[in-house]
XYZ file of C-alpha atoms in Angstrom:
376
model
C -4.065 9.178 17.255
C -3.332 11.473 20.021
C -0.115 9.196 21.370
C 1.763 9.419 18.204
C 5.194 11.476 18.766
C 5.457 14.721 17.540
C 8.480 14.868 15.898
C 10.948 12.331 14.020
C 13.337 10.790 17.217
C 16.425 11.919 14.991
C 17.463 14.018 11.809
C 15.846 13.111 9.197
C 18.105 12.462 5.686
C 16.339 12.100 2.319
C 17.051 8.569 0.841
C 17.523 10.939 -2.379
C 20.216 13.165 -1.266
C 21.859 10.337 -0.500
C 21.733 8.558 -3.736
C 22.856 11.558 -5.467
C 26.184 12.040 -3.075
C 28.204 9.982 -5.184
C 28.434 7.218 -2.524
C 29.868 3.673 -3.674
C 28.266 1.977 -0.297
C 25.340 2.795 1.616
C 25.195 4.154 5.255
C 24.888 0.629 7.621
C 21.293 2.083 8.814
C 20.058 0.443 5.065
C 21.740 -2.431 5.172
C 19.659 -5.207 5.812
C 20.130 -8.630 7.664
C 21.105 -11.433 5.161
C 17.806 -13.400 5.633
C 16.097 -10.381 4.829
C 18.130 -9.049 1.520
C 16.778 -9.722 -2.056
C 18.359 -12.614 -3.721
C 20.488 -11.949 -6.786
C 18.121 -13.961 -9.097
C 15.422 -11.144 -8.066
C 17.526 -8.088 -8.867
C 18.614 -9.745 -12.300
C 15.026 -9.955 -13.241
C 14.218 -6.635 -11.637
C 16.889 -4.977 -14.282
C 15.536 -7.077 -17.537
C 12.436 -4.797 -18.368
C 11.219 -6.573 -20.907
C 11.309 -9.846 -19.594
C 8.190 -11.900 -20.058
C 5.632 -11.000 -16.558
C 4.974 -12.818 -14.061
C 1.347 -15.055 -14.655
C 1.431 -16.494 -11.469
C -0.329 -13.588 -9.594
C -4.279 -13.854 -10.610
C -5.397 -11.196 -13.400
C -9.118 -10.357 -12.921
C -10.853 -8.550 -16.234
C -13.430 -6.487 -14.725
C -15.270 -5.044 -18.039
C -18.194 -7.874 -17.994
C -18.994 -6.779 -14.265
C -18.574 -3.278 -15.074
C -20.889 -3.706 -18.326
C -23.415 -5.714 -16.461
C -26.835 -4.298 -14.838
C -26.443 -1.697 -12.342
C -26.215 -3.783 -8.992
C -25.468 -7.790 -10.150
C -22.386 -9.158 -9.411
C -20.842 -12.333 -11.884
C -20.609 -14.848 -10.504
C -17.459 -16.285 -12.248
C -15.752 -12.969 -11.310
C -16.966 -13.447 -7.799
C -14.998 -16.780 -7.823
C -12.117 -15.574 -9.677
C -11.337 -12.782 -6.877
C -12.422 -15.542 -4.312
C -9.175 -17.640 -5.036
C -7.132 -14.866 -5.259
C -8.359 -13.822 -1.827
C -7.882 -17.508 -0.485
C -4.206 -18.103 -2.720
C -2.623 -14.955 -3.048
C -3.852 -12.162 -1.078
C -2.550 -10.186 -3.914
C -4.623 -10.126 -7.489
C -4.092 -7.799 -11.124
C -7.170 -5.782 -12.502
C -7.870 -4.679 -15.979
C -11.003 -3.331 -17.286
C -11.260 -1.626 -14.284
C -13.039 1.454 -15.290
C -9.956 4.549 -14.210
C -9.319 6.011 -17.601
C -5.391 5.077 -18.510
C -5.067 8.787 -19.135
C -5.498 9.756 -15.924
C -3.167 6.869 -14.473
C -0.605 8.016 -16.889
C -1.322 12.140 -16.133
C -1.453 11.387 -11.809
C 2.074 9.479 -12.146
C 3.671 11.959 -13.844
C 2.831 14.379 -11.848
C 4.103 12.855 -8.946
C 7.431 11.935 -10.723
C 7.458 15.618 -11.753
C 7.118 16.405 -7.910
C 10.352 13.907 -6.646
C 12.464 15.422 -9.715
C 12.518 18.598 -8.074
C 15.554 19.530 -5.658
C 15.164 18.797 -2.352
C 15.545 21.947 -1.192
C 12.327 22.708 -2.703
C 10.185 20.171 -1.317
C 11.201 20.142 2.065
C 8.747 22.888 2.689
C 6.561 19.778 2.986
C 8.494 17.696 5.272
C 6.132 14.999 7.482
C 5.654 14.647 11.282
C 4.770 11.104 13.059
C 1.570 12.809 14.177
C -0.351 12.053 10.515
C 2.662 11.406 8.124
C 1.376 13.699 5.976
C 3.366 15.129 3.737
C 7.113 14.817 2.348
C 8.820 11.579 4.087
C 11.772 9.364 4.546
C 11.080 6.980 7.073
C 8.220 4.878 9.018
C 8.490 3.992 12.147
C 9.664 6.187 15.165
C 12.286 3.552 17.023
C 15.194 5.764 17.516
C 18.104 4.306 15.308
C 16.379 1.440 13.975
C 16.924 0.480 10.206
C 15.581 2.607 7.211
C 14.418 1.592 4.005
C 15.373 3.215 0.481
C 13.067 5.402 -0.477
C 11.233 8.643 0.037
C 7.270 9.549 0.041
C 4.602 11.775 -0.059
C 1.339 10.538 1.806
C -2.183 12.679 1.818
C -5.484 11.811 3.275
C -7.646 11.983 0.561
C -11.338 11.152 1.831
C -13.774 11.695 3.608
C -14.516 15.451 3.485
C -13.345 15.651 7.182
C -10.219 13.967 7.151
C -8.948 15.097 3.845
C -5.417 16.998 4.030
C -5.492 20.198 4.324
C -4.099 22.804 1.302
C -0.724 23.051 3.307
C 0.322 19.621 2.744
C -0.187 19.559 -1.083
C 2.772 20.362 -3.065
C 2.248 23.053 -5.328
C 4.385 22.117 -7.942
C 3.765 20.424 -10.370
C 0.423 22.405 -9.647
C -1.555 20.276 -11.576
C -1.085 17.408 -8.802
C -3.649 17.784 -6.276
C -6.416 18.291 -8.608
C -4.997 15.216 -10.336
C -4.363 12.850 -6.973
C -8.520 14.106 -5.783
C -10.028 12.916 -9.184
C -7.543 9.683 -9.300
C -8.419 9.042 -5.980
C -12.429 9.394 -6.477
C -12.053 7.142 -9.451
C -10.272 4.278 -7.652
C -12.305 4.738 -4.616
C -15.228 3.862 -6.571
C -12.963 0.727 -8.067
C -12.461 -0.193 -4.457
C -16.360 0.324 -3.428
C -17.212 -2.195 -6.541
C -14.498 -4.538 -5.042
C -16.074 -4.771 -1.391
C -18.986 -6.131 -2.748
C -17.408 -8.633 -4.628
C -15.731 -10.031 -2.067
C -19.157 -9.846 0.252
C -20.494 -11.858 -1.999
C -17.536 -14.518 -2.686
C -18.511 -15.044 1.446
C -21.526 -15.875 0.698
C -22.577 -12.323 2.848
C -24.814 -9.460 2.155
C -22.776 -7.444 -1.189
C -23.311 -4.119 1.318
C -21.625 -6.136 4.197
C -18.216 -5.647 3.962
C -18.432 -1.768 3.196
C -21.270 -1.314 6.013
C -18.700 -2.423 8.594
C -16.117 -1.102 7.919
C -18.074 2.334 8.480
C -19.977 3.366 4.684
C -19.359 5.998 3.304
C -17.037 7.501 5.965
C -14.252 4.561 4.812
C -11.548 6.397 4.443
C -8.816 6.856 1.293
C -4.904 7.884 1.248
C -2.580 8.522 -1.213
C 1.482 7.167 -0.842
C 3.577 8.572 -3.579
C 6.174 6.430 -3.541
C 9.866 7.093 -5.043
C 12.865 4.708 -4.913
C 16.107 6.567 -6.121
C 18.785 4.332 -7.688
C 21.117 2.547 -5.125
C 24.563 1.381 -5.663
C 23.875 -1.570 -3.779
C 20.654 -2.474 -4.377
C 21.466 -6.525 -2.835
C 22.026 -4.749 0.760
C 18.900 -3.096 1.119
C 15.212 -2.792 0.387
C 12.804 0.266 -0.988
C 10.450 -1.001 1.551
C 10.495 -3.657 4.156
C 8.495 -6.766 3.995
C 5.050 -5.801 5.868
C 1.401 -6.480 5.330
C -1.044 -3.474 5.108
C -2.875 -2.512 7.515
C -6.362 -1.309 6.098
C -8.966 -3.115 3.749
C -7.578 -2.706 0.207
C -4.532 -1.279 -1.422
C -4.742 -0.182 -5.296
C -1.234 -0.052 -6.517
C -0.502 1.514 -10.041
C 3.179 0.421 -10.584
C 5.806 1.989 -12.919
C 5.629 1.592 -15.970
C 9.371 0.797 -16.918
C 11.123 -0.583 -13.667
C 9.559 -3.713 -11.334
C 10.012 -4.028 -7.992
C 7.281 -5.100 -6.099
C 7.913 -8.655 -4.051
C 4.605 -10.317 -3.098
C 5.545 -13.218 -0.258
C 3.887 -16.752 -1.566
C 2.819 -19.786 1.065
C 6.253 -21.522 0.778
C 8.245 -18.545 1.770
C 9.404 -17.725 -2.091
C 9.409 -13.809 -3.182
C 7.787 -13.470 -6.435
C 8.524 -10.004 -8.372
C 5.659 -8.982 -9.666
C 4.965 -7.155 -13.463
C 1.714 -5.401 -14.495
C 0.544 -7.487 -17.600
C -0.584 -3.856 -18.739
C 0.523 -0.161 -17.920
C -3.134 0.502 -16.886
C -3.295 -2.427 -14.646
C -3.598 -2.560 -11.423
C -2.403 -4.627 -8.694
C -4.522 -5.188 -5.741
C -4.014 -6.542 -2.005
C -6.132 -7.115 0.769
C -4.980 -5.243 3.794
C -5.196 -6.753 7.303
C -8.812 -5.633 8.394
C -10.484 -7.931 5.464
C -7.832 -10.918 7.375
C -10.449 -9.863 10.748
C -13.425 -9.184 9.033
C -13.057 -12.648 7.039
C -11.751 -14.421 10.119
C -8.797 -15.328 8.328
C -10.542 -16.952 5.471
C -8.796 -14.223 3.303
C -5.013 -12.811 4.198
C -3.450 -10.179 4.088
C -0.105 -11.221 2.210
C 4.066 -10.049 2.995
C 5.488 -7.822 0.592
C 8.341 -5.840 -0.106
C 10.306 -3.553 -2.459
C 13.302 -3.990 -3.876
C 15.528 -1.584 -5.409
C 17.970 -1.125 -8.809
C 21.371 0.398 -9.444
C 20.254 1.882 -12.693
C 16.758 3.039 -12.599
C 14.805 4.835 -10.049
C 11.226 3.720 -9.531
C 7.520 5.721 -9.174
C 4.723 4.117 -7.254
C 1.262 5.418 -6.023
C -0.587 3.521 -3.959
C -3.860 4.251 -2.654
C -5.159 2.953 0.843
C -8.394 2.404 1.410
C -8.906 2.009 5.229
C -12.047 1.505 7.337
C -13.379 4.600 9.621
C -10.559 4.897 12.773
C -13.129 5.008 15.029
C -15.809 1.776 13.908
C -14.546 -1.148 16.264
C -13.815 -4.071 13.351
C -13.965 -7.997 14.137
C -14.653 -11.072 12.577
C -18.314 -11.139 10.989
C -20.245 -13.454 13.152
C -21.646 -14.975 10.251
C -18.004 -16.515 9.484
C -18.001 -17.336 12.784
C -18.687 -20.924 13.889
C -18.162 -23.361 16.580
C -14.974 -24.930 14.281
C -14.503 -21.676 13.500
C -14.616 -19.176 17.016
C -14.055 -15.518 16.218
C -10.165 -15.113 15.723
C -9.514 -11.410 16.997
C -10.479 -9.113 19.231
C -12.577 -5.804 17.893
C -10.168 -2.996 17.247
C -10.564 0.586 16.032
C -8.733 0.885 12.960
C -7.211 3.882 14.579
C -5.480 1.804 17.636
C -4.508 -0.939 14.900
C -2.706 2.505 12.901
C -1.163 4.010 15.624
C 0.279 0.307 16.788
C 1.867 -0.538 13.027
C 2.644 3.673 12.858
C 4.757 3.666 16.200
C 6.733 -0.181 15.287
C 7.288 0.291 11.664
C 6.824 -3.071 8.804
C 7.485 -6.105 10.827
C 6.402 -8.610 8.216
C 2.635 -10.078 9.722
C 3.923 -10.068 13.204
C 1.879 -7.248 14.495
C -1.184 -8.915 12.944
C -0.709 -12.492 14.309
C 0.247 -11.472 17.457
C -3.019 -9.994 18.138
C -4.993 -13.848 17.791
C -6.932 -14.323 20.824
C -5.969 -11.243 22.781
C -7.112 -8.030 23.553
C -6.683 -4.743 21.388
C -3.020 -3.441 22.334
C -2.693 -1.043 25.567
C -2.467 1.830 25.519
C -4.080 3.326 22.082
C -7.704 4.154 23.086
């Protein structure tokens, strides 16, 4: 990670300050291109809070696995997260085993935190280095577009990479001893998951985890807060993008929608927990190498609201930067030749880190070719 730039390449304004100015229009650097700007039917059904959810996306009840005998996987579970994997890219959990106390407690907190003025949490404001800490923007292309929201991002495992005490807020001061025992609990959620979807490959239940480096995988924490906007069909809380790790836990707000997930025909589908201690889940773009594409990483996006501002926290859990990741050569065939080349998960980060979302361009532009210049 040693090529990242040091510093932001201009000032860097808090998407908050802004909404609180009083502004009826939003700078041009958030308005969007019109192919890229939510459609009016989306932001109608992002303001109806009680409207009926969204079934489409697959909802996966994990109590029977998590009941079952220490080590055996169900097999109907198994093929339920199989055809999300193959469909979607993008699945629901309940049952899950994270207490819906601490889900409730850990958001809180963080809303707690991005209710504060800003002048007291800029004590925390990020670098491009790690992004750790207080942000506004992703990406480092001098004057290229922003996206409406602010952040907090942490490394929260393993013992080595974990963020330093100078980088957690300290008000609320309940929140990092919060974010470390949410973050074990999903971790563990996201360990049960990998074998899962070993298995649904017909692979070894240890296989996935094993390559992507055991238990040095690693596990961050985005707080994510999306102020109100006065012109919410200009602009976007965040840009349509893939992830770039293995999985991403999401645990949405409770009140306000506004995740997009991108289906196969191009539509954006807004997407409700069925429960407020659901989950949504995504696989990132290493389980698109590892699988050899048999499972995608998906396009999705945030969109915003002119009345309500919006709480996310969603945790990343990412394969060792320095374990070299391509397609298992048991999914690889002669119909079926290896797709990618290996990468370190740390040359894929600082590649996606330095260009900012770009839908699944970065991803697909890698087929075939060798692991971008420059990053080793």
């Amino acid at each position: 990670m040693a090529d990242c730039m040091q510093e932001w390449p201009e000032p860097i304004v808090r998407v908050q300050a802004v909404a609180e100015s009083g502004l009826a229009a939003i700078p041009g650097c958030y308005v969007k291109p019109p192919h890229d700007r939510p459609a009016q039917q989306h932001l109608a059904a992002v303001a109806v809070l009680h409207e009926p959810s969204d079934t489409s996306i697959p909802v996966i009840d994990l109590g029977e696995l998590l009941a079952a005998d220490e080590g055996r996987i169900d097999g109907l579970i198994t093929e339920a997260v199989a055809a999300a994997c193959r469909d979607w890219g993008f699945f629901q959990v309940v049952n899950h085993g994270v207490a819906p106390e601490l889900m409730r407690a850990v958001r809180e907190a963080w809303r707690g935190f991005f209710r504060l003025p800003i002048s007291a949490k800029q004590q925390y404001a990020n670098q491009p280095r790690t992004y750790e800490g207080y942000g506004s923007r992703v990406g480092v292309q001098k004057g290229g577009p922003l996206d409406w929201g602010d952040y907090y991002f942490l490394h929260l495992a393993p013992e080595a990479a974990k963020s330093p005490d100078k980088y957690w807020p300290t008000n609320p001061a309940i929140c990092k001893e919060l974010s470390e025992e949410y973050g074990r609990e999903v971790t563990r959620l996201c360990e049960l998951l990998m074998k899962v979807l070993s298995a649904s490959l017909g692979l070894e239940e240890t296989r996935f985890r094993e390559a992507f480096g055991g238990a040095e995988c690693g596990t961050c924490l985005r707080a994510n807060y999306y102020p109100r906007c006065p012109q919410p069909d200009l602009t976007l809380g965040l840009s349509a993008h893939s992830d770039p790790g293995v999985l991403t836990v999401l645990l949405a707000d409770e009140h306000v929608r506004g995740l997009q997930v991108r289906r196969a025909d191009g539509e954006w589908v807004t997407v409700q927990p069925v429960r407020h201690d659901a989950f949504i889940v995504n696989v990132g773009d290493q389980i698109q190498i590892l699988s050899n594409s048999v499972y995608k990483s998906v396009e999705h996006r945030v969109i915003v609201n002119a009345k309500e501002e919006r709480i996310s926290l969603a945790l990343f859990y990412n394969p060792r930067g320095d374990v070299p990741i391509a397609p298992a050569l048991e999914l690889v065939t002669p119909d079926r030749p290896s797709l990618y080349p290996p990468m370190t998960f740390d040359e894929y980060r600082v590649y996606i880190r330095k260009n900012g979302p770009r839908g699944k361009a970065q991803l697909e532009g890698f087929k075939g070719k060798a692991a971008p210049a420059g990053n080793k």
